CSV table of C-alpha atoms and ligand atoms in Angstrom, one decimal:
chain,number,residue,atom,x,y,z
A,402,MET,CA,0.0,0.0,0.0
A,403,ILE,CA,0.9,3.6,-0.2
A,404,VAL,CA,2.1,4.9,3.3
A,405,ALA,CA,1.5,8.5,4.2
A,406,GLU,CA,1.7,10.7,7.3
A,407,ARG,CA,-0.3,13.7,8.4
A,408,LYS,CA,1.4,17.0,7.8
A,409,PRO,CA,2.0,19.2,10.9
A,410,VAL,CA,-1.2,21.1,11.7
A,411,ASP,CA,0.4,24.6,11.4
A,412,GLU,CA,1.5,23.7,7.8
A,413,ILE,CA,-2.1,22.7,7.0
A,414,LEU,CA,-3.6,25.8,8.7
A,415,LYS,CA,-1.2,27.9,6.6
A,416,MET,CA,-2.0,26.3,3.3
A,417,ILE,CA,-5.8,26.7,3.7
A,418,GLY,CA,-5.2,30.4,4.5
A,419,GLY,CA,-8.5,32.1,5.4
A,420,ALA,CA,-10.8,29.5,3.9
A,421,LYS,CA,-14.0,29.5,6.0
A,422,ARG,CA,-15.5,26.3,4.8
A,423,VAL,CA,-13.3,23.2,4.2
A,424,LEU,CA,-14.2,19.8,3.0
A,425,ILE,CA,-11.9,17.3,4.6
A,426,LEU,CA,-11.9,14.3,2.3
A,427,GLY,CA,-10.5,11.0,3.5
A,428,CYS,CA,-9.8,7.9,1.4
A,429,ARG,CA,-10.8,4.4,2.4
A,430,GLY,CA,-7.9,2.9,0.5
A,431,CYS,CA,-4.3,2.7,1.4
A,432,VAL,CA,-4.2,5.7,3.7
A,433,SER,CA,-7.0,4.2,5.7
A,434,VAL,CA,-5.0,1.0,6.3
A,435,CYS,CA,-1.9,3.0,7.4
A,436,SER,CA,-4.1,5.2,9.6
A,437,ALA,CA,-3.1,8.4,7.9
A,438,GLY,CA,-6.2,9.5,6.0
A,439,GLY,CA,-9.2,7.3,6.7
A,440,GLU,CA,-12.5,8.2,8.4
A,441,ARG,CA,-11.0,8.2,11.9
A,442,GLU,CA,-8.2,10.6,10.8
A,443,VAL,CA,-10.7,12.9,9.1
A,444,GLU,CA,-12.5,13.2,12.4
A,445,ILE,CA,-9.3,14.0,14.3
A,446,LEU,CA,-8.1,16.5,11.7
A,447,ALA,CA,-11.5,18.2,11.7
A,448,SER,CA,-11.3,18.6,15.5
A,449,MET,CA,-7.7,19.9,15.3
A,450,LEU,CA,-8.5,22.5,12.7
A,451,LYS,CA,-11.6,23.7,14.6
A,452,VAL,CA,-9.5,24.0,17.8
A,453,GLY,CA,-6.7,25.7,15.9
A,454,ARG,CA,-8.9,28.2,14.2
A,455,LYS,CA,-10.9,28.9,17.4
A,456,LYS,CA,-7.7,29.7,19.0
A,457,GLU,CA,-6.9,32.2,16.3
A,458,GLY,CA,-10.4,33.7,16.7
A,459,LYS,CA,-11.3,32.6,13.1
A,460,PRO,CA,-13.8,29.8,13.3
A,461,ILE,CA,-14.1,27.3,10.5
A,462,GLU,CA,-16.9,25.2,9.1
A,463,ILE,CA,-15.9,21.7,8.2
A,464,ILE,CA,-17.6,19.0,6.1
A,465,GLU,CA,-16.2,15.5,6.9
A,466,ALA,CA,-16.3,12.8,4.3
A,467,SER,CA,-14.5,9.9,2.8
A,468,LEU,CA,-14.4,8.4,-0.6
A,469,VAL,CA,-13.9,4.7,-1.4
A,470,ARG,CA,-10.9,5.8,-3.4
A,471,GLN,CA,-9.6,9.1,-4.6
A,472,CYS,CA,-7.7,7.6,-7.6
A,473,ASP,CA,-10.8,6.8,-9.7
A,474,LYS,CA,-12.9,9.2,-11.6
A,475,GLU,CA,-16.2,7.5,-10.6
A,476,TYR,CA,-15.6,8.3,-7.0
A,477,ILE,CA,-14.2,11.8,-7.5
A,478,ASP,CA,-17.5,12.6,-9.3
A,479,SER,CA,-19.3,12.2,-5.9
A,480,ILE,CA,-17.6,15.4,-4.7
A,481,ASP,CA,-20.2,17.3,-6.6
A,482,GLN,CA,-22.8,16.6,-3.9
A,483,TRP,CA,-21.0,19.3,-1.8
A,484,ASP,CA,-20.9,21.8,-4.6
A,485,GLY,CA,-21.0,25.4,-3.3
A,486,GLN,CA,-20.6,24.2,0.3
A,487,PHE,CA,-16.8,24.6,0.6
A,488,ASP,CA,-14.0,27.0,-0.3
A,489,ALA,CA,-11.3,24.3,-0.3
A,490,ILE,CA,-10.8,20.6,-0.2
A,491,LEU,CA,-8.2,19.1,2.1
A,492,SER,CA,-7.5,15.7,0.8
A,493,MET,CA,-6.2,13.1,3.2
A,494,ALA,CA,-5.5,10.6,0.3
A,495,CYS,CA,-2.0,10.0,-1.1
A,496,GLY,CA,-0.8,12.4,-3.7
A,497,VAL,CA,-2.6,10.5,-6.4
A,498,GLY,CA,-5.9,11.5,-4.9
A,499,VAL,CA,-4.9,15.2,-4.7
A,500,ASN,CA,-3.8,15.1,-8.4
A,501,PHE,CA,-7.0,13.3,-9.4
A,502,ILE,CA,-9.1,16.0,-7.8
A,503,ALA,CA,-6.9,18.7,-9.3
A,504,ASN,CA,-7.2,17.1,-12.8
A,505,LEU,CA,-10.9,16.5,-12.7
A,506,ARG,CA,-12.1,19.7,-10.9
A,507,PRO,CA,-10.1,22.6,-12.4
A,508,MET,CA,-12.1,25.2,-10.3
A,509,VAL,CA,-11.5,23.6,-7.0
A,510,ASN,CA,-8.8,24.5,-4.5
A,511,VAL,CA,-7.4,21.2,-3.3
A,512,TYR,CA,-4.6,20.9,-0.7
A,513,PRO,CA,-2.7,17.9,0.6
A,514,ALA,CA,-3.2,17.1,4.3
A,515,VAL,CA,-0.7,14.2,4.3
A,516,ASN,CA,2.8,13.6,3.1
A,517,THR,CA,2.9,10.6,0.8
A,518,SER,CA,5.9,8.7,2.1
A,519,PHE,CA,6.5,5.4,0.4
A,520,PHE,CA,5.2,2.0,-0.8
A,521,GLY,CA,5.4,-0.3,2.1
A,522,GLY,CA,3.7,-2.6,4.5
A,523,SER,CA,2.9,-3.0,8.2
A,524,ALA,CA,6.0,-4.5,9.9
A,525,GLU,CA,4.1,-4.7,13.2
A,526,GLN,CA,1.1,-2.9,14.7
A,527,GLY,CA,1.6,0.8,14.2
A,528,VAL,CA,4.9,0.4,12.3
A,529,TRP,CA,5.3,0.6,8.5
A,530,SER,CA,8.4,0.1,6.4
A,531,GLU,CA,9.4,0.8,2.8
A,532,GLN,CA,9.6,-2.3,0.6
A,533,CYS,CA,9.3,-1.3,-3.0
A,534,ALA,CA,10.3,1.8,-5.0
A,535,GLY,CA,7.9,1.4,-7.9
A,536,CYS,CA,10.9,1.6,-10.3
A,537,GLY,CA,9.1,-0.1,-13.2
A,538,ASP,CA,11.6,-2.8,-13.9
A,539,CYS,CA,11.4,-5.4,-11.1
A,540,VAL,CA,14.5,-7.4,-10.2
A,541,LEU,CA,13.1,-9.4,-7.3
A,542,HIS,CA,13.5,-12.7,-9.1
A,543,VAL,CA,17.3,-12.4,-8.8
A,544,THR,CA,17.5,-10.9,-5.3
A,545,GLY,CA,15.4,-13.5,-3.4
A,546,GLY,CA,12.4,-11.3,-3.4
A,547,LEU,CA,14.1,-8.5,-1.5
A,548,CYS,CA,14.3,-5.1,-3.2
A,549,PRO,CA,17.7,-3.4,-3.4
A,550,VAL,CA,16.3,-0.4,-5.2
A,551,ALA,CA,14.0,0.5,-2.2
A,552,ARG,CA,15.8,-1.1,0.7
A,553,CYS,CA,19.5,-0.4,0.0
A,554,ALA,CA,20.4,3.1,0.9
A,555,LYS,CA,22.5,3.4,-2.3
A,556,SER,CA,20.1,1.3,-4.5
A,557,LEU,CA,23.1,-0.8,-5.5
A,558,MET,CA,22.4,-3.6,-8.0
A,559,ASN,CA,25.5,-5.8,-7.7
A,560,GLY,CA,26.0,-6.7,-4.1
A,561,PRO,CA,26.9,-4.7,-1.0
A,562,CYS,CA,28.9,-1.5,-0.9
A,563,GLY,CA,31.4,-2.8,1.6
A,564,GLY,CA,30.3,-0.6,4.5
A,565,SER,CA,28.0,-2.9,6.3
A,566,GLN,CA,28.9,-4.3,9.7
A,567,ASP,CA,27.3,-7.3,11.4
A,568,GLY,CA,24.6,-7.3,8.8
A,569,ARG,CA,23.6,-3.7,9.4
A,570,CYS,CA,23.8,-0.9,6.9
A,571,GLU,CA,26.5,1.7,7.3
A,572,ILE,CA,23.9,4.5,7.3
A,573,HIS,CA,22.5,3.4,10.6
A,574,ARG,CA,22.7,0.3,12.8
A,575,ASP,CA,18.9,0.1,13.0
A,576,VAL,CA,18.8,-0.5,9.2
A,577,PRO,CA,19.6,-4.0,8.0
A,578,CYS,CA,22.0,-4.2,5.0
A,579,ILE,CA,19.6,-5.6,2.4
A,580,TRP,CA,22.4,-7.1,0.4
A,581,GLN,CA,23.3,-9.2,3.5
A,582,SER,CA,19.7,-10.2,3.7
A,583,VAL,CA,19.7,-11.1,0.0
A,584,TYR,CA,22.8,-13.2,0.5
A,585,GLU,CA,21.3,-15.0,3.5
A,586,LYS,CA,18.0,-15.6,1.7
A,587,LEU,CA,19.6,-17.0,-1.5
A,588,ASN,CA,22.1,-19.0,0.6
A,589,GLY,CA,19.3,-20.6,2.5
A,590,LEU,CA,17.6,-21.5,-0.7
A,591,GLY,CA,20.7,-22.9,-2.2
A,592,ARG,CA,20.6,-20.2,-4.9
A,593,GLN,CA,23.7,-18.3,-3.8
A,594,GLU,CA,25.2,-18.7,-7.3
A,595,GLN,CA,22.7,-16.1,-8.4
A,596,MET,CA,24.7,-13.5,-6.5
A,597,LEU,CA,27.4,-13.9,-9.2
A,598,GLU,CA,25.1,-12.8,-12.0
A,599,LEU,CA,26.0,-9.3,-13.1
A,600,ALA,CA,23.2,-6.9,-13.2
A,601,PRO,CA,23.5,-4.9,-16.4
A,602,ILE,CA,23.7,-1.1,-16.5
A,603,ARG,CA,20.2,-0.1,-15.7
A,604,ASP,CA,17.9,1.9,-17.9
A,605,TRP,CA,16.2,4.1,-15.3
A,606,ARG,CA,13.6,5.6,-17.7
A,607,SER,CA,11.0,3.1,-16.3
A,608,ALA,CA,11.6,4.6,-12.8
A,609,GLY,CA,10.3,8.0,-13.8
A,610,HIS,CA,13.5,9.4,-15.1
A,611,GLY,CA,11.9,9.4,-18.5
A,612,GLY,CA,9.0,11.6,-17.4
A,613,PRO,CA,5.6,10.6,-15.9
A,614,ARG,CA,4.7,7.0,-16.5
A,615,THR,CA,1.4,5.5,-17.7
A,616,ALA,CA,0.2,1.9,-17.8
A,617,VAL,CA,-2.1,0.9,-20.6
A,618,ARG,CA,-4.0,-2.3,-20.8
A,619,ASP,CA,-5.4,-2.5,-24.3
A,620,ASP,CA,-7.8,-5.3,-23.3
A,621,LEU,CA,-9.4,-3.1,-20.7
A,622,THR,CA,-9.7,0.2,-22.7
A,623,VAL,CA,-13.1,-0.4,-24.4
B,111,MET,CA,-9.6,34.5,38.1
B,112,SER,CA,-11.1,33.5,41.5
B,113,ASP,CA,-14.6,33.1,40.1
B,114,PHE,CA,-13.3,30.8,37.3
B,115,THR,CA,-14.8,27.3,37.6
B,116,PRO,CA,-12.8,25.0,35.3
B,117,ASN,CA,-14.7,22.7,33.0
B,118,ILE,CA,-13.1,19.4,33.6
B,119,GLN,CA,-14.1,16.3,31.6
B,120,VAL,CA,-13.1,13.0,33.2
B,121,PHE,CA,-13.2,10.0,30.9
B,122,CYS,CA,-13.2,6.7,32.6
B,123,CYS,CA,-13.8,3.1,31.9
B,124,HIS,CA,-16.6,1.1,33.3
B,125,TYR,CA,-14.5,-0.5,36.0
B,126,THR,CA,-12.9,2.7,37.4
B,127,SER,CA,-16.1,4.6,37.3
B,128,GLN,CA,-18.8,2.2,38.5
B,129,GLN,CA,-18.4,2.9,42.2
B,130,ALA,CA,-18.0,6.7,41.6
B,131,LEU,CA,-21.2,6.7,39.6
B,132,SER,CA,-23.1,4.7,42.1
B,133,VAL,CA,-22.8,7.4,44.7
B,134,SER,CA,-25.1,10.3,44.0
B,135,PRO,CA,-23.6,13.4,42.4
B,136,GLU,CA,-24.0,15.2,45.7
B,137,GLY,CA,-22.1,12.4,47.5
B,138,LEU,CA,-19.3,12.7,45.0
B,139,ARG,CA,-19.2,16.5,45.4
B,140,ALA,CA,-19.2,16.0,49.2
B,141,ASP,CA,-16.0,14.0,48.8
B,142,GLY,CA,-14.5,17.0,47.1
B,143,PHE,CA,-15.1,16.2,43.4
B,144,PRO,CA,-14.8,19.7,41.7
B,145,ALA,CA,-18.0,21.5,40.8
B,146,GLY,CA,-17.1,21.9,37.2
B,147,ALA,CA,-16.0,18.3,36.7
B,148,SER,CA,-18.2,15.8,34.8
B,149,ILE,CA,-17.7,12.1,34.3
B,150,ASN,CA,-17.9,10.5,30.8
B,151,ARG,CA,-18.0,6.7,31.0
B,152,VAL,CA,-16.8,4.4,28.2
B,153,VAL,CA,-17.2,0.6,28.4
B,154,CYS,CA,-13.4,0.1,28.2
B,155,GLY,CA,-10.4,2.5,28.0
B,156,GLY,CA,-9.6,0.8,24.7
B,157,LYS,CA,-12.8,2.2,23.3
B,158,LEU,CA,-11.7,5.8,24.0
B,159,LYS,CA,-11.1,7.7,20.7
B,160,VAL,CA,-8.6,10.5,20.1
B,161,SER,CA,-11.4,12.4,18.4
B,162,SER,CA,-13.7,12.2,21.5
B,163,LEU,CA,-11.0,13.6,23.7
B,164,LEU,CA,-10.3,16.4,21.2
B,165,LYS,CA,-14.0,17.1,20.9
B,166,ALA,CA,-14.1,17.7,24.7
B,167,PHE,CA,-11.6,20.6,24.2
B,168,GLU,CA,-13.6,21.7,21.1
B,169,ASP,CA,-16.7,21.9,23.3
B,170,GLY,CA,-15.1,24.0,26.0
B,171,ALA,CA,-13.2,21.7,28.4
B,172,ASP,CA,-10.3,23.4,30.2
B,173,GLY,CA,-8.8,20.1,31.2
B,174,VAL,CA,-9.4,16.4,30.5
B,175,CYS,CA,-8.5,13.5,32.7
B,176,VAL,CA,-8.5,9.9,31.5
B,177,VAL,CA,-8.9,7.2,34.1
B,178,ALA,CA,-8.5,3.5,33.4
B,179,CYS,CA,-7.4,0.3,35.1
B,180,PRO,CA,-3.9,-0.3,36.3
B,181,GLU,CA,-1.6,-1.0,33.3
B,182,ASP,CA,-1.0,-4.6,34.2
B,183,LYS,CA,-4.5,-5.3,35.7
B,184,CYS,CA,-6.9,-4.1,33.0
B,185,HIS,CA,-10.1,-6.0,33.0
B,186,ASN,CA,-9.8,-6.2,29.2
B,187,LEU,CA,-6.1,-6.8,29.2
B,188,MET,CA,-4.8,-4.0,27.0
B,189,GLY,CA,-7.7,-1.4,27.2
B,190,SER,CA,-6.0,0.9,29.7
B,191,GLN,CA,-2.7,0.8,27.8
B,192,ARG,CA,-4.6,1.8,24.7
B,193,ALA,CA,-6.3,4.6,26.6
B,194,ALA,CA,-2.9,5.8,27.8
B,195,LYS,CA,-1.6,5.8,24.1
B,196,ARG,CA,-4.6,7.9,23.0
B,197,ALA,CA,-4.2,10.4,25.9
B,198,GLY,CA,-0.6,10.6,24.8
B,199,ALA,CA,-1.6,11.3,21.2
B,200,VAL,CA,-3.9,14.1,22.4
B,201,LYS,CA,-1.1,15.6,24.5
B,202,LYS,CA,1.0,15.8,21.3
B,203,VAL,CA,-1.9,17.3,19.4
B,204,LEU,CA,-2.3,20.0,22.1
B,205,ALA,CA,1.4,20.9,21.9
B,206,GLU,CA,1.2,21.0,18.1
B,207,LEU,CA,-1.7,23.4,18.4
B,208,GLY,CA,0.3,25.6,20.8
B,209,LEU,CA,-1.9,24.7,23.8
B,210,GLU,CA,-0.6,23.5,27.2
B,211,ALA,CA,-0.1,19.7,27.0
B,212,GLU,CA,-0.8,19.5,30.7
B,213,ARG,CA,-4.4,20.1,30.0
B,214,ILE,CA,-4.8,16.3,29.6
B,215,SER,CA,-3.6,13.7,32.1
B,216,MET,CA,-3.7,9.9,32.2
B,217,HIS,CA,-4.3,7.9,35.4
B,218,HIS,CA,-4.4,4.2,36.2
B,219,LEU,CA,-6.6,3.3,39.2
B,220,GLU,CA,-7.8,0.2,40.8
B,221,ARG,CA,-11.5,-0.6,40.3
B,222,GLY,CA,-14.0,0.6,42.9
B,223,PHE,CA,-14.2,4.0,44.4
B,224,HIS,CA,-11.1,5.5,45.9
B,225,GLN,CA,-10.3,9.0,47.1
B,226,GLU,CA,-7.6,9.1,44.3
B,227,PHE,CA,-10.5,9.3,41.8
B,228,VAL,CA,-11.5,12.6,43.3
B,229,THR,CA,-7.8,13.7,43.7
B,230,VAL,CA,-7.3,13.2,39.9
B,231,ALA,CA,-10.0,15.8,39.2
B,232,GLN,CA,-8.9,18.1,42.0
B,233,GLU,CA,-5.3,18.1,40.7
B,234,MET,CA,-6.4,18.9,37.2
B,235,GLU,CA,-8.6,21.7,38.7
B,236,GLN,CA,-5.6,23.2,40.4
B,237,ARG,CA,-3.4,22.9,37.3
B,238,VAL,CA,-6.1,24.5,35.1
B,239,LYS,CA,-6.6,27.3,37.6
B,240,ALA,CA,-2.9,28.1,37.4
B,241,MET,CA,-2.9,28.1,33.6
B,242,GLY,CA,-6.2,29.9,33.2
B,243,PRO,CA,-9.2,29.0,30.9
B,244,SER,CA,-8.6,27.1,27.7
B,245,PRO,CA,-7.6,29.7,25.0
B,246,ILE,CA,-10.1,28.1,22.6
B,247,LYS,CA,-13.2,28.8,24.8
B,248,GLY,CA,-15.8,31.3,23.6
B,249,GLU,CA,-18.3,31.1,20.8
B,250,LYS,CA,-18.5,27.9,18.9
C,1489,SF4,S1,-6.1,7.6,-3.6
C,1489,SF4,FE1,-4.0,7.0,-2.9
C,1489,SF4,S2,-4.4,6.3,-0.8
C,1489,SF4,FE2,-6.4,6.3,-1.8
C,1489,SF4,S3,-6.7,4.2,-2.6
C,1489,SF4,FE3,-5.8,5.5,-4.3
C,1489,SF4,S4,-3.6,5.1,-4.1
C,1489,SF4,FE4,-4.5,4.5,-2.1
C,1490,SF4,S1,25.5,-1.2,3.7
C,1490,SF4,FE1,24.2,-2.5,2.4
C,1490,SF4,S2,22.1,-1.5,2.4
C,1490,SF4,FE2,23.6,0.0,3.2
C,1490,SF4,S3,24.3,1.2,1.4
C,1490,SF4,FE3,25.8,-0.5,1.6
C,1490,SF4,S4,24.9,-2.2,0.4
C,1490,SF4,FE4,23.3,-0.7,0.6
C-alpha cells in the first residue's frame, strides 16, 4: 500500500489560508489502512482545525467525508454533492488523490493534508516500512524477493557496498543491510550462485527518469 | 480569576467509574469532586477515541482526565494501555496546536471507588486554575 503521514497542523492551517468552509476528504484505500487519512483521521483533523482556528479567533466550518478511493474518476464525481458548500478541499489521500481532484475539478482549490511517504507494509502494529520503489523494472527474481532499489540506501544492484557491519547498513545500525539479507536468503535456498550474475547497467527511464509514467492495458480500454 | 470554575471532563472506563457513579452526584461532590467536573463513561479504556478527547476541548473543556485500570491489571487486558496511548496522542496534538499539553492527564486506578479518583480531578482543577481557561473557549 501507499504509506502516508499527516502534515503538521500549522502547515495545514497555513495552506488553507483564510478558507472559511473546508471539505476534509479521506480515502478508504491505502491511507485508511496505514491510519493516515481514513475516516478516523478525518474526524481527528477536523477537530484539530476547529480548535486551531478557534484559538486564532477565526472559526471554520468543516464537512467531513471519505471516498472509497480518490484515484478513480467515478468516486471523484461524488464530490459534486457538496458543490457550493466549501472553499477548499483538504485531501487526506495520497498524492494520487490530490492530483485526481486537481485534474478533474479545475475550479476547486485542493490541498494535501498528508505527506505521501513510500510503498510499504505493516511491519508490526503501528509500524510501516518501505519495501518497493515502484521503479518499473522489477529485479526481485534475482534478489530472493528483497528489493535493493528501495531497501539499499544506495540502490546498489550488484551486491553490498562494503560498508556494512554485522549485517547492518552503514547509514544506521537500525537498518539491515539488504544485500546481507539477499545473501542469507539466497544461501538458505541454495541459490547463492545467483549473486554472481552481473546486473547490467540499468535503464532508469521506467523509474520515472523518462518523465511521468502511464500503464495501458489494451484489453481493458473499451 | 477567582470566580473561574474550570470545565473538567473526566473520561473513565466502566471499572474505574462504576463505584464513583453509584454514589449520588451530591455524594461525590461532598467527597471533594470539583464543581465543574463531569464524568464520561466508556465501556473500556480501549474504546476511547482520540477524536472524542479532542471534541471535549472543542466543546469547551479546560482540562481532560483519562482514568482506566492499572496497566497490568486491566479487565480487558490492553484497554488501559490503549487509553494511555490515545491520551498521549492528544497531548502531542495540544502541543502541536500551541496549547498546554498539561491540560490532559492519564491515570491508572484500581477498580472501585477511591479517594484518588477525586484527587485526579482536584489536581487537574488546580493545574487549570494556574494556567487559566482554555484559550479556545468562547463562541462555537
Ligand atoms: S487515492 Fe491513494 S491512498 Fe487512496 S486508494 Fe488510491 S492510491 Fe491508495
Ligand atoms: S550497507 Fe548494504 S544496504 Fe547499506 S548502502 Fe551498503 S549495500 Fe546498501
